[in-house]
Every structure is written in structure tokens, then in C-alpha cells.
XYZ file of C-alpha atoms in Angstrom:
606
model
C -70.064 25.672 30.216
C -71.951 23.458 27.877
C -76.046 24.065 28.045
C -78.419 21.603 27.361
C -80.837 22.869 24.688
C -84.614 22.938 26.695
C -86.009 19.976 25.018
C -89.636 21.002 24.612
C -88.748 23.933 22.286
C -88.474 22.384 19.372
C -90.739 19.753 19.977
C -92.761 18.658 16.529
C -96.191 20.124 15.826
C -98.891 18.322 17.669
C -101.620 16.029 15.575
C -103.803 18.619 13.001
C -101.683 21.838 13.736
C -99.386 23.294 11.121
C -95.867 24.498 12.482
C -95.092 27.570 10.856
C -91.222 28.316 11.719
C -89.858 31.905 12.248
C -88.511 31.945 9.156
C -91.828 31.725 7.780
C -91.165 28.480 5.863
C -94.490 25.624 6.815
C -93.163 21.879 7.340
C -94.560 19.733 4.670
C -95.433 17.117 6.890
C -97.852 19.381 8.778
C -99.373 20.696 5.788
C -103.157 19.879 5.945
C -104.697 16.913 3.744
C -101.221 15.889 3.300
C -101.531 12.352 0.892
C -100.109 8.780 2.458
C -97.418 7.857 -0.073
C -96.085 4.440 -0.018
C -93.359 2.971 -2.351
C -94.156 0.790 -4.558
C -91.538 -1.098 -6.795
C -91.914 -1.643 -10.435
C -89.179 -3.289 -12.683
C -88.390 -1.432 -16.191
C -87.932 -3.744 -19.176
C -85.637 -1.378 -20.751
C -82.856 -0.174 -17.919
C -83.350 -2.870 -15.203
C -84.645 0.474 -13.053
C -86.761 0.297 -10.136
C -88.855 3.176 -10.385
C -90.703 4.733 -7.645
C -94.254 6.034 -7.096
C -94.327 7.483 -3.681
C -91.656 7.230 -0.735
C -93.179 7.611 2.486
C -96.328 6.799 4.958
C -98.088 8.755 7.951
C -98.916 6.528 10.956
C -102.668 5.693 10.608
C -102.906 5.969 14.564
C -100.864 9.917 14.376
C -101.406 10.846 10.830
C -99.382 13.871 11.593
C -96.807 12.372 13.200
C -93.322 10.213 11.764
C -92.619 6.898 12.998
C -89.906 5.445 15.086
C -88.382 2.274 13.047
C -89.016 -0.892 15.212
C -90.339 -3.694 12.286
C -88.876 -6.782 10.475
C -85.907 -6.415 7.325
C -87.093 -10.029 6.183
C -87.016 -9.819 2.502
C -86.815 -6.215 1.989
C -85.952 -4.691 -1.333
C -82.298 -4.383 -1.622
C -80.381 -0.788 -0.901
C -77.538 0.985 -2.661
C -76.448 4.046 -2.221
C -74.026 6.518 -4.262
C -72.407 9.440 -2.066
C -74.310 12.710 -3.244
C -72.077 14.983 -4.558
C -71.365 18.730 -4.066
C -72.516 21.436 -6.561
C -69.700 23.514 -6.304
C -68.259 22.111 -9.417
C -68.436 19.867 -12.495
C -68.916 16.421 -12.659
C -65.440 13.855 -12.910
C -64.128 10.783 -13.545
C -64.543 10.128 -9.453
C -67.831 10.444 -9.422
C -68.721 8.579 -12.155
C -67.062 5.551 -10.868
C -69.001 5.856 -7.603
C -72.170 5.651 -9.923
C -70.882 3.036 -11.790
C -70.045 1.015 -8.891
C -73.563 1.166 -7.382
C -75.105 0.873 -10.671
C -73.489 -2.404 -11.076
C -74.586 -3.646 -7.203
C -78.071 -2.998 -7.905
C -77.887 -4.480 -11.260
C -76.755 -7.682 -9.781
C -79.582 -7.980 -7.721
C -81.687 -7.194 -10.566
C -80.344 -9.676 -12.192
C -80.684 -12.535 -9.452
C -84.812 -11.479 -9.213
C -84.741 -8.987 -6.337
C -86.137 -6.131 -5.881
C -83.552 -3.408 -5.645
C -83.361 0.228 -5.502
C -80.228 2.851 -6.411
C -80.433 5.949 -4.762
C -77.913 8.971 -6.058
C -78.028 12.454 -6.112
C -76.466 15.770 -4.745
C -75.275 18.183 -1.931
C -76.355 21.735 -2.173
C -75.482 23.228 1.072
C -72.715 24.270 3.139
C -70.043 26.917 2.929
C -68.420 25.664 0.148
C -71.718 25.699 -2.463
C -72.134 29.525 -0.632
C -68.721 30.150 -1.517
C -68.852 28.816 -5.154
C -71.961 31.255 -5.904
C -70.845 34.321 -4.475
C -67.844 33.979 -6.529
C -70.151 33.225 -9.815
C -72.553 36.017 -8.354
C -75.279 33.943 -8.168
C -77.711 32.776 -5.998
C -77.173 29.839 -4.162
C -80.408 27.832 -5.246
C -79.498 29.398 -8.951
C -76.320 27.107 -8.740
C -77.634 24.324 -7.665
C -80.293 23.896 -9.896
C -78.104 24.578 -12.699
C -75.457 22.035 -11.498
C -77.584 19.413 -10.013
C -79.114 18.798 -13.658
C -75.342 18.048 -14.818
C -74.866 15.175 -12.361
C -78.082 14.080 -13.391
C -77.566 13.873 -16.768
C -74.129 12.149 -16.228
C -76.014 9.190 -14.323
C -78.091 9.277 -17.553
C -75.817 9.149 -20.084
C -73.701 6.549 -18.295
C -76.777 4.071 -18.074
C -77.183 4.490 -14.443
C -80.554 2.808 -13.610
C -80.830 5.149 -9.943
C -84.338 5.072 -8.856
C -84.351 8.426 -7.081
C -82.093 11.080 -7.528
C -82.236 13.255 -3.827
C -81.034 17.059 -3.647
C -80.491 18.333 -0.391
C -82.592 21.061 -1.237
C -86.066 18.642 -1.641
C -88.688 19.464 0.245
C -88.812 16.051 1.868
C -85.199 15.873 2.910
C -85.513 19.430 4.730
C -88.742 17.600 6.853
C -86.440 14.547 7.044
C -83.880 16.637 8.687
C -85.434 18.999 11.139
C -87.291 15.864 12.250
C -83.752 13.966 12.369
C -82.310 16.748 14.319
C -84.844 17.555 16.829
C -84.897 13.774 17.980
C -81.432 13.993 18.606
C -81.929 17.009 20.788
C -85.016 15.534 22.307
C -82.541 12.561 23.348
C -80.285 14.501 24.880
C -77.341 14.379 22.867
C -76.731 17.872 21.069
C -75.974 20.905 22.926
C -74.277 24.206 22.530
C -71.341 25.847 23.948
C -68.450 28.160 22.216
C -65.918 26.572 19.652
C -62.325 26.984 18.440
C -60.861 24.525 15.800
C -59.120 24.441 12.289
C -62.273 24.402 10.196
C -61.294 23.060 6.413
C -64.232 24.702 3.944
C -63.287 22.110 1.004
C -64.130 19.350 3.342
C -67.016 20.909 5.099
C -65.646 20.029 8.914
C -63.347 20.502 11.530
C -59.842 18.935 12.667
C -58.242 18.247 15.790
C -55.030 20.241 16.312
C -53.181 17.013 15.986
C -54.326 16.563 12.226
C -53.168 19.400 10.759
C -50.049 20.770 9.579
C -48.066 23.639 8.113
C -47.014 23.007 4.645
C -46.552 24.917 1.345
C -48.210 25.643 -1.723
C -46.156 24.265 -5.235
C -48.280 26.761 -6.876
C -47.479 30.177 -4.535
C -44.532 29.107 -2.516
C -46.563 30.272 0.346
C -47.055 28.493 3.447
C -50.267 27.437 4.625
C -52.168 25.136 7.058
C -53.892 22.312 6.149
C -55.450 18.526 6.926
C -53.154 15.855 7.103
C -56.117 13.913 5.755
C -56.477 16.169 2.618
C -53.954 18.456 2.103
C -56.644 20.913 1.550
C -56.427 24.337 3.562
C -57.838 24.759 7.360
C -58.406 28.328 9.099
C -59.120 28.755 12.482
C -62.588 29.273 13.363
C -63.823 30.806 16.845
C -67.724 29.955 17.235
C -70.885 29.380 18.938
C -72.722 26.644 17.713
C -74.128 23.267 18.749
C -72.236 19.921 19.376
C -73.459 16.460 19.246
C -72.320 14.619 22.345
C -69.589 12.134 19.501
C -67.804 10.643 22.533
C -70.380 8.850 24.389
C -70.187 6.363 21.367
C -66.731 5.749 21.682
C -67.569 2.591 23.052
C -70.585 1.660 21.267
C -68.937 2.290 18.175
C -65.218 0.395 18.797
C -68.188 -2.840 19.901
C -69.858 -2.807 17.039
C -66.389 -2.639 14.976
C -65.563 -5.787 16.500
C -68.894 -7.585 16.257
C -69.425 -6.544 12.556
C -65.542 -6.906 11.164
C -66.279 -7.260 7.398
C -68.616 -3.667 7.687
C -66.292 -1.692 6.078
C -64.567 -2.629 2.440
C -61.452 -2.956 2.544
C -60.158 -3.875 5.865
C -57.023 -1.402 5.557
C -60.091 1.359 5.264
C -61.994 -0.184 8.315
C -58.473 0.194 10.394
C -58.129 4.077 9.756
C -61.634 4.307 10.948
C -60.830 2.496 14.300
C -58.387 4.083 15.225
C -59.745 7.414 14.856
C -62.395 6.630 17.088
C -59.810 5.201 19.629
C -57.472 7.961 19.338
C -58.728 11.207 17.563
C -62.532 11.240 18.544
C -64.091 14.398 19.747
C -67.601 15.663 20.372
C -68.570 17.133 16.914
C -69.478 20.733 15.988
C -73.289 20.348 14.031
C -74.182 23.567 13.185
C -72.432 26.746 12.133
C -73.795 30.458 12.843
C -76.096 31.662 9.768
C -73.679 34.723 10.374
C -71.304 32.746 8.647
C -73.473 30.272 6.684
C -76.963 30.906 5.471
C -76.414 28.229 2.818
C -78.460 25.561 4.628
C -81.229 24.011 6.825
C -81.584 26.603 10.088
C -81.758 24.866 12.983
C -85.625 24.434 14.350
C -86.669 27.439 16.538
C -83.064 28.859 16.143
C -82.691 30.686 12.967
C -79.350 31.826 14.573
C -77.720 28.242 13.409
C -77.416 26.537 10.569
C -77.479 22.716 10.274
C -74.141 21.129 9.663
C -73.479 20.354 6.278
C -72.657 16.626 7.122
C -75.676 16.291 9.025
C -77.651 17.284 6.488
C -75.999 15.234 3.936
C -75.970 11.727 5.732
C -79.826 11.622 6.503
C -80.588 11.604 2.392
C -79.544 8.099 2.960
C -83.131 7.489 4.834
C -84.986 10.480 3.362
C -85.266 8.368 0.427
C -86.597 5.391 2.105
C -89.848 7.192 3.169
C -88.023 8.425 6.540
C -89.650 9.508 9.263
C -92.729 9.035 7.660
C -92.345 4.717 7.856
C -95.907 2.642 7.868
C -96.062 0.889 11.202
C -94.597 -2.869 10.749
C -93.262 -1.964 7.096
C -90.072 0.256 8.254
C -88.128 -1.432 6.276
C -90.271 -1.073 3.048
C -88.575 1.733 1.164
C -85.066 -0.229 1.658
C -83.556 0.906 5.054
C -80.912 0.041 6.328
C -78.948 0.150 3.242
C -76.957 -2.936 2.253
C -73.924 -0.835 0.747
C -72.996 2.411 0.476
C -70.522 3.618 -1.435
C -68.244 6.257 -0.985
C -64.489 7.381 -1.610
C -61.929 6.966 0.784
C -61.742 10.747 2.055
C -65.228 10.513 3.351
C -64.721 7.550 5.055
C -64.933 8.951 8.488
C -68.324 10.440 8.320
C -69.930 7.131 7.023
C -68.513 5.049 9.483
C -68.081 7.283 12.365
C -70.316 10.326 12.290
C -73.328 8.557 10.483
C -73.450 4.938 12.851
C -73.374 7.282 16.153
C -76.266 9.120 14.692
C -77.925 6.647 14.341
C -77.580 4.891 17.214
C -78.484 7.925 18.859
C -81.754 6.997 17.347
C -81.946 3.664 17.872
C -82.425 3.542 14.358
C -80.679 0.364 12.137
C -77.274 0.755 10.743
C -76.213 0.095 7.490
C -75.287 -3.226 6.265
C -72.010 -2.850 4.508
C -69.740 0.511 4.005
C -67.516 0.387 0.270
C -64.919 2.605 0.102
C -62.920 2.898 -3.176
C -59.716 4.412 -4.241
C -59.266 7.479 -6.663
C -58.736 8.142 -9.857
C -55.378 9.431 -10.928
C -53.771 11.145 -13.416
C -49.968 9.883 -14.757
C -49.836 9.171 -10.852
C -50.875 12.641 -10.136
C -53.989 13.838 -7.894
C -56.049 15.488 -10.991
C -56.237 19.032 -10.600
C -57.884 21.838 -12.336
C -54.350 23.672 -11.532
C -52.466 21.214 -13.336
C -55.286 20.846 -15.779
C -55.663 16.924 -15.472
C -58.685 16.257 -14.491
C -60.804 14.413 -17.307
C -64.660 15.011 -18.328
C -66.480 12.311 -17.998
C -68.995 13.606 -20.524
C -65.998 13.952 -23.271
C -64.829 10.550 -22.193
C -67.996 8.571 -22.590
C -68.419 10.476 -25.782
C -64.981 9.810 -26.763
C -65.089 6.132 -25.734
C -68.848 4.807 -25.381
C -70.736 4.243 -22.548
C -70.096 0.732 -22.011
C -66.573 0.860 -22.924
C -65.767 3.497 -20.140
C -68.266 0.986 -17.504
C -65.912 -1.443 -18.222
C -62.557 0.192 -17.944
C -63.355 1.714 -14.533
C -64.813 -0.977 -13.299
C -62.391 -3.428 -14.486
C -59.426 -1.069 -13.709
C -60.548 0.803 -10.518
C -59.399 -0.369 -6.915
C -61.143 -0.314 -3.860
C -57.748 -0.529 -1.369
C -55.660 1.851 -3.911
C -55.779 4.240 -6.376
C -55.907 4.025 -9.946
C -54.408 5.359 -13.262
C -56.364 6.807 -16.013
C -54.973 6.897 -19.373
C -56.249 6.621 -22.838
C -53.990 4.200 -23.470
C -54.970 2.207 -20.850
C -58.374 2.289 -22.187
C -57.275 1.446 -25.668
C -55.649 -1.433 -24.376
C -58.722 -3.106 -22.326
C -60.765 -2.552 -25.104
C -58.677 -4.367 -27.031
C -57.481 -6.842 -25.293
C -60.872 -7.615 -23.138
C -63.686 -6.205 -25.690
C -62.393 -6.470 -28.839
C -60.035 -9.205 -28.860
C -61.807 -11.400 -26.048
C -65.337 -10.936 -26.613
C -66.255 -9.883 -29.756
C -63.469 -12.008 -31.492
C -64.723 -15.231 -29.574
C -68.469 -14.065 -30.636
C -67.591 -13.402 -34.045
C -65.528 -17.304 -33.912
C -68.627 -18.802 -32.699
C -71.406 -17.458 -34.823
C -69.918 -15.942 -38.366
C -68.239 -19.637 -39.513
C -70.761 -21.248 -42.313
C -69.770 -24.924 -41.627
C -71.485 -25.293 -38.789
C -74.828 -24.232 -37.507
C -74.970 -22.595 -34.035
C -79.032 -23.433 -33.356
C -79.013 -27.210 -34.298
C -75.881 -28.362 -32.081
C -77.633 -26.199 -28.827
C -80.697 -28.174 -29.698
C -78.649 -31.427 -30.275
C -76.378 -31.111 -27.308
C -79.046 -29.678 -24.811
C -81.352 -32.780 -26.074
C -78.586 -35.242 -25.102
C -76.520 -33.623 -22.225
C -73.918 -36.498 -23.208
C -71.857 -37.134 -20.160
C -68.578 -38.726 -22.750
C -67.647 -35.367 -23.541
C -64.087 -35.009 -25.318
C -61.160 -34.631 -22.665
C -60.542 -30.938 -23.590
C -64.204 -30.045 -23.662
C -64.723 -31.754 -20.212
C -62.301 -29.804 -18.833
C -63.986 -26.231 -19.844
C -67.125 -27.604 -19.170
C -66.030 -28.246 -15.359
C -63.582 -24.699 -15.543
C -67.263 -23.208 -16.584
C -69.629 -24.383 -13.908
C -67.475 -22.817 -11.417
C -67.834 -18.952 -12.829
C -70.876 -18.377 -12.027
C -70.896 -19.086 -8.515
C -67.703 -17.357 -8.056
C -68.980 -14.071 -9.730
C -71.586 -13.967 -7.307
C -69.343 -14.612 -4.930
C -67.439 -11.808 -5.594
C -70.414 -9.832 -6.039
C -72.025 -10.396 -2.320
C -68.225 -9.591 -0.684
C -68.869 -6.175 -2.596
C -66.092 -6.606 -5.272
C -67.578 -5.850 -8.508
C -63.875 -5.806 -9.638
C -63.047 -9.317 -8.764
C -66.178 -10.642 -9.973
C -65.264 -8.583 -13.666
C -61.872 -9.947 -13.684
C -63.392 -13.188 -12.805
C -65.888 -13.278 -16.058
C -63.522 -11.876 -18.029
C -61.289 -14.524 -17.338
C -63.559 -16.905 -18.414
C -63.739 -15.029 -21.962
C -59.662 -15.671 -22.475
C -60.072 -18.717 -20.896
C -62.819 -19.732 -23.697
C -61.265 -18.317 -26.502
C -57.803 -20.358 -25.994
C -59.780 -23.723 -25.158
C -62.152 -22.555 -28.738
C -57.987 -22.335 -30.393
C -56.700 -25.862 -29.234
C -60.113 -27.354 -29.945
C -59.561 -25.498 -33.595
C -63.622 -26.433 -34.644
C -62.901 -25.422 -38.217
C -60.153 -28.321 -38.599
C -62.239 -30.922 -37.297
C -64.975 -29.378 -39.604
C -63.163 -30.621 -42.823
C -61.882 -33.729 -41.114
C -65.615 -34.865 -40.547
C -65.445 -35.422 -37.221
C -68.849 -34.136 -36.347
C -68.666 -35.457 -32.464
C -65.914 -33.027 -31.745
C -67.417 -30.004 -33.822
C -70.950 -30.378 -32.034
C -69.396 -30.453 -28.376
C -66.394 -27.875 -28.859
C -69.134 -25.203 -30.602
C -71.581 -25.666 -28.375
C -69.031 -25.465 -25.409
C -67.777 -21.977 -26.714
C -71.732 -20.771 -27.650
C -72.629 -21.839 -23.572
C -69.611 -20.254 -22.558
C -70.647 -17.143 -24.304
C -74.222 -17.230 -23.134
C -73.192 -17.291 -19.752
C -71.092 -14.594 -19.771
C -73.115 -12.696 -21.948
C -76.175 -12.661 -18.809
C -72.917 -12.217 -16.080
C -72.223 -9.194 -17.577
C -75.434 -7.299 -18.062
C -74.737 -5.193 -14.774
C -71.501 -4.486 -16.168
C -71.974 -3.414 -20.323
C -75.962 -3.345 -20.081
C -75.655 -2.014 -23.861
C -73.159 -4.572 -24.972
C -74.482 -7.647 -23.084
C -77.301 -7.798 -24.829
C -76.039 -6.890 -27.854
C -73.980 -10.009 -26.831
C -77.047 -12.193 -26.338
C -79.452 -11.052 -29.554
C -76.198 -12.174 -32.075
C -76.272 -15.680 -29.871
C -80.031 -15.313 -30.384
C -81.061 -15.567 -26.609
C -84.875 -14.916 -25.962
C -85.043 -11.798 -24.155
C -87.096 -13.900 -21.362
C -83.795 -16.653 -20.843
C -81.086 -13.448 -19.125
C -81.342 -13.951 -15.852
C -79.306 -15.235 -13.234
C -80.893 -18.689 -12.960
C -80.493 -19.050 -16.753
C -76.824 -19.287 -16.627
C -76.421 -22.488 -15.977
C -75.013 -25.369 -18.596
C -77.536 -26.416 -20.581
C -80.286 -23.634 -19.404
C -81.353 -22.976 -22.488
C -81.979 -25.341 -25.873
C -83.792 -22.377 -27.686
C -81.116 -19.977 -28.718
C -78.517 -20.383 -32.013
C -80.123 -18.186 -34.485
C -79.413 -14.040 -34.633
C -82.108 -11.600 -33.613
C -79.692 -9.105 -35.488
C -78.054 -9.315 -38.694
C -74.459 -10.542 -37.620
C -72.710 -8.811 -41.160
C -69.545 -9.219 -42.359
C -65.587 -7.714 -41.253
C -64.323 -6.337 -38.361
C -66.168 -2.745 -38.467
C -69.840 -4.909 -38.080
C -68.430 -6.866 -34.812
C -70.188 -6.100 -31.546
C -66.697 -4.386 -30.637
C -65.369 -2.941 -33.958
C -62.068 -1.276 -33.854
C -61.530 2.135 -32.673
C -61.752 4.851 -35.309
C -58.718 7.280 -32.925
C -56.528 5.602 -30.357
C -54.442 8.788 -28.938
């Protein structure tokens, strides 16, 4: 029989005293003289980061105690979040695009003039990071450390402007946490009672009978079990541990499905999710005996237990909003509830199933918006160290440069499927989109000597004519719609769409700039139609150039000193037509040939 956990054991420290646990580590929180830390938000000039100078608040009634979140959302700062990722191996080309994907939400926001924070980082605990060190013979916190400084520098070198990068193993995430999980118990809904189930290690959780199945490994020939979901290997597990009462959401859950329909991106995603919770939903195992797993947060007052991996993981989402340690009427200061997290589709069910009941148990906000996006594949093949597919994304940004790789995955990725990686594939958008599209059009616009680039901005900006030429009219009115559609794209979470969507106005540009053909009305004198197809082109390329700083950061503005844009005129409101009379005249020199273009050609295609 299932036995409700006595709810006053594990009760937080009282005002002034210091909990020391039996495993002799002291809660931060209680520590005396502990310092108030509130976020504040400062913009970088130089990455479009939000940095951080503190993350959380006492209550100035309880100093020592965290508060519940009950206060307004109005014009909080905006809230992205990246999955964190598991130290049990290197870095890929996955989780890089989750990065990149974030990266480019929060950049949008940057760019519109809100404040906005990116939050990314990794998971050290669980059986699986245990695993990977025993097999390395090394200690645990020894792997982590080493392999938590990799992800970290791949979010560097891809230009990732994350505020804070969170490791389960923080100090404030472990107070987060035992503070997380002792309100849940103090509610009522965790208990603890003796388990049997097909546990998979690689995905850190347990399946119902009805989700697994034999099958056999291409490698072996042997026959194994494994998740449906997965493919990766189960074995069955016969425990004690505790359970969080999972079912008595059912309901709550499948309502708040229906009332919020667009929460999950895409819908197909959003389906699988519902009808897990109508058909496969079970209370949920949330700790594991440290027998078994030491790897991890012990349960308060039971050093027999060991948090649940998942657990753990999910509440990094609030630990780096300041949680539970939230100012009174500013709750929603550090960011909380997110406005998107994003995650790949084979973690989909803890996001939008295990996470939302959590919180609800809590009475604590959910988040706004769940993105799910496809995987990266191989010549149509899962990458695999096995096979030995599975590309660096170190090498590749190396190989490639930074902002051509941001563009490829982001122009190339899916969110309902997978997608192919290829170098030829990569060769080919750069040429095509980069090369060919952009730079080409930039270099059409600005190289040219008979005509001067600054004069017709000021000229056409100072008039505004409204008896524009039929094929310039028509651009004009094709241009004044990108902008809004971008954004568009951008607030339905599709930084694909809203890519494909700028990039369309590049081709579109360059074959309007073609059948204009500038340089022949150039040496037929006919100044009218020189002034008004140039300056066209230059708008069109200033505008696109400001749309696609979250994208190619690097690039953009590489994009925007040869057009000669002040540094002060890239923002959102300054892509409009005729935004800006001031530019026309290179901050950089422009030079000569194809190996000086913003996008020269690439030295090795293969």
C-alpha cells in the first residue's frame, strides 16, 4: 500500500536557523547573512546579450524563507529557454540547433527593444552521467566539469548570446530543488510505495509495458527490449522509491490542452502529447534508491533516495529566474513563466506532461509556448557513433563559419520533421542564399562607379516621390509587406518561415535589381529610373540587412557597415521604407573581386 510521506519532516528551516541535512551538506538559502540578489538587465553593445547581476530575492517580511509566485507578468522581460543537455557525451549538430534556435528568439526580441533573456546550460545527474564516469573511471563531478565547459564553449563559438548558463550541479539549483520537492510533498502529491517497470537508462525514465517491445540489434544480432519511443534499450527494474501522484492531472492537463491549443509547436507534436495523457498516463516514479544512483540530489531527510533525474532537470527552467527566492509583487522579474522553450521531439513528454502537472501542483504559472523541433540526420540515417555519422559541430563551424552554419540549420532545419545534413547541402545554401543572393546583390548595389549610393538615399528619402516607375512600385509594395510578415513568423515561433521569408525577399530583389538593369539606364541618361531602381535595391538591402541580425549577427552587420548604416539606425523600427536618409557611404573598405565580397567563395567544397 502506498504511504503518504509525514509532511512535517521535511518541512524548510524556520526564519534564522540553518538546516544542516544528514548528509552534512548546509542549504544555501539558510546560510547566515545570506545577500538579497535581484536581477537586473543590462543590454551588451557587442552580442545583443542580456547579462545578469544577481538572480534571486528573500522576502523582506521572511528573509529566510522563498516565496510563493502570486504577482503581475505585465511587461516582463522576455524568456527562452534551450533544453540543458547531458554530460555523458560530446556536443552535436542537435544541440547546436537547439541553441541556435533560442539564440535567434531572443535575438528577435532584442531586436524589437525588449528586454530578453536566454537561458542554456547542462544536466549532470542521473544514471546515465554515473554510468559514463565509471566507465572513464572518473568521478562524477570530474566529468561534468570537464564536459560542461565543452557545451559552453560551443554556445560561445556559435555566437550564442545565453545570459546564464545553469548546471544541475549549482548551488542554487540544488536549493531550488529540495525547496521544489518538499512543496510537492507538503501538498500532498508524492508518496512512496514499491515499483516494477522497464526503466530505459539512455532516457533517464520509465515505460509502460505497452510501450515497449522486443526487437534486435543490426550491430549484435541479439535481441533486446526497448522503447517504442526510442529504440533505445529498457531493463526491468524492481524498486522502492517515491511517486508523484501524475494521474490526478489527467484532467487538468487534457483542459488546459484544449483551452491553450497553439501551446505546443507543431500541432502533430501537441497530438502525441494528448493522447498520452488520455491513454498511457501513469503516476510517475521521482526518485530512484541511492543504492542504485548516488549521482544526484538525495531526497530531503531521506538520504535513502535520490531525486529523479527529470525532476531535477525541469526546475532549472525557474532556478534561473531567481526561484523560490521571488521579491513579493515582482515574481515575474527574472522572466518566469517562460515564453518558449525549446526542446527536441523525444523529450516532448516531459515538457508538456511531466513539467505543466508540476507545476500546477504548485500553483505556479505555466509556460507560454512549448517548440519542439525535428532532428538532424545523416544521408537519412539516425547519426550514430556506431555508424560513425554523427558530425562535430566544433569541426563544422570551423570548417564552414559561424554564421554560415546559423544559417544552414536554421534555414534548413524543421520543426514537424527531420532534416538532412550534408556538406553539399551547405555548399549549396551558401551559394545560392549567401553568396549568390546576398553578397552578389550587395556587391550590385554598392561596387558600380556610375552611380553614388549616399546622394540618391538622401535624394529619394528627401522626396518620398509617390510616381515611382511601374516596376519599382511594385517592389516597393512586395517590400513593405516583409517585415511584418517576418515578425509574424517570428511570434508563431517559426524562425524558419520567417528566414525563408527574408530570404525570399533577397531573390526577390536581386531579379527586380536584373529587369530594372540600373547600369543600362546609367548610359542611357535616364537619371529618374537610376535614382529610384538603386535606391529601391539599397532599402531593400537595409531592411534585410537589420531582419537578419538574429540570424548571421556577424554577417548582418557586416551587411549594414558596406551600406554604411549608423550603428544607432538597426533596429526593428528602423526597417521601414524610407527610415533612414543617412546611410550610402562604407564604414569598411568595400575592395575589389569576388574573394573581398561579404560572402567570398569557398576555398574546399567536398
Amino acid at each position: 500500500m502506498e504511504r503518504l510521506l509525514i509532511a512535517s519532516s521535511r518541512r524548510l528551516a524556520t526564519p534564522g536557523r540553518v538546516t544542516i541535512r544528514s548528509n552534512g551538506w548546509v542549504c544555501l538559502s539558510c546560510r547566515a547573512n545570506r545577500a538579497t540578489r535581484i536581477r537586473s538587465f543590462s543590454r551588451s553593445s557587442n552580442t545583443n546579450s542580456i547579462t545578469s547581476s544577481g538572480g534571486s530575492t528573500l522576502s523582506q517580511e521572511h528573509p529566510n524563507e522563498p516565496i510563493r509566485q502570486s504577482g503581475s507578468q505585465t511587461n516582463k522581460p522576455y524568456y527562452v529557454t534551450t533544453p540543458i543537455f547531458y554530460v555523458n557525451a560530446s556536443p552535436h549538430v542537435g544541440h547546436l540547433y537547439s541553441m541556435l534556435i533560442a539564440d535567434v528568439l531572443k535575438r528577435w526580441q532584442v531586436l524589437k527593444g525588449r528586454e530578453a533573456y536566454l537561458s542554456t546550460g547542462t544536466d549532470e545527474h542521473g544514471m546515465k552521467v554515473q554510468r559514463a564516469a565509471e566507465l572513464q573511471d572518473l568521478q562524477p563531478k570530474a566529468l561534468c566539469d570537464a564536459n560542461a565547459e565543452t557545451f559552453k564553449d560551443l554556445a560561445k563559438k556559435a555566437n550564442v548570446a545565453n545570459d546564464r548558463f545553469i548546471r544541475t550541479t549549482d548551488p542554487d539549483h540544488r536549493d531550488a530543488v529540495e525547496y521544489f520537492w518538499t512543496r510537492l510533498h507538503d501538498s500532498g502529491y508524492i508518496y512512496e510505495k514499491k515499483h516494477e517497470g522497464w526503466y530505459c537508462v539512455s532516457d533517464e525514465t520509465f515505460y509502460p509495458e505497452n510501450m515497449v517491445e522486443k526487437r534486435v540489434s543490426p550491430q549484435t544480432g541479439k535481441s533486446f527490449i526497448a522503447s517504442v519511443e526510442t529504440g533505445n534499450a529498457v531493463e526491468w527494474t524492481v524498486e522502492k522509491n517515491y511517486h508523484f501522484r501524475l494521474t490526478a492531472f489527467r484532467d487538468r492537463l487534457l483542459q488546459f490542452y484544449q483551452e491553450n491549443p497553439a501551446w505546443v509547436v507543431p500541432d502533430q507534436r501537441f497530438a502525441e502529447v494528448i493522447s498520452w495523457v488520455e491513454n498511457n498516463l501513469e503516476d510517475l516514479s521521482v526518485s530512484r534508491p541511492a543504492s542504485r544512483l548516488t549521482w544526484g540530489i538525495p531526497v530531503p531527510d531521506d538520504p535513502s533516495q535520490t531525486i529523479y533525474v527529470w525532476l531535477d532537470a525541469l526546475v532549472n527552467y525557474i532556478t534561473t529566474t531567481g526561484y523560490p527566492y521571488w521579491k513579493p509583487g515582482s515574481e515575474s522579474a527574472g522572466g518566469w513563466p517562460a515564453d518558449v522553450h525549446v526542446v527536441g521531439k523525444d523529450i516532448i513528454r516531459f515538457h508538456c506532461i511531466y513539467w505543466p502537472a508540476f507545476l500546477m501542483a504548485l500553483d505556479l504559472p505555466l509556460p507560454k509556448r512549448v517548440l519542439s523541433h525535428g532532428h538532424w540526420l545523416m544521408s537519412k540515417q539516425k547519426m550514430s557513433k556506431s555508424i560513425g555519422n554523427v558530425v562535430n559541430p566544433f569541426f563544422a563551424l570551423d570548417r564552414w563559419g559561424v554564421d554560415t552554419m546559423r544559417y544552414f540549420l536554421i534555414y534548413c532545419g524543421h520543426m514537424a520533421a527531420d532534416a538532412d545534413y550534408d556538406n553539399q547541402f551547405i555548399v549549396r545554401q551558401y551559394k545560392k542564399g549567401l553568396q549568390g543572393g546576398v553578397g552578389n546583390l550587395l556587391n550590385r548595389v554598392t561596387r558600380p562607379k556610375n552611380w553614388n549610393v549616399e546622394q540618391i538615399v538622401k535624394n529619394m528619402t528627401k522626396m518620398q516621390s509617390p510616381s515611382l516607375l511601374p516596376l519599382v512600385e511594385n517592389h516597393r509594395a512586395y517590400l513593405e509587406k516583409i517585415v511584418k510578415q517576418a515578425d509574424e513568423d517570428m511570434m508563431a515561433v517559426n524562425p524558419m518561415l520567417a528566414l525563408d521569408n527574408i530570404m525570399k525577399a533577397v531573390f526577390e530583389t536581386n531579379k527586380f535589381f536584373h529587369e530594372a538593369a540600373p547600369w543600362e539606364r546609367s548610359r542611357e541618361g535616364d537619371t529618374v529610373a537610376v535614382e529610384q531602381t538603386v535606391f529601391m535595391a539599397a532599402e531593400s538591402l537595409r531592411i534585410v540587412g537589420i531582419l537578419l541580425q538574429p540570424f548571421i549577427p556577424e554577417k548582418a552587420s557586416g551587411l549594414l557597415d558596406r551600406l554604411g548604416v549608423s550603428p544607432d539606425k538597426r533596429t526593428f523600427e528602423d526597417a521601414v521604407l524610407y527610415g533612414d536618409d543617412s546611410y550610402g557611404t562604407s564604414a569598411v573598405p568595400l575592395g575589389e573581386g569576388a574573394q573581398s565580397s561579404l560572402f567570398p567563395p569557398i576555398p574546399v567544397e567536398d
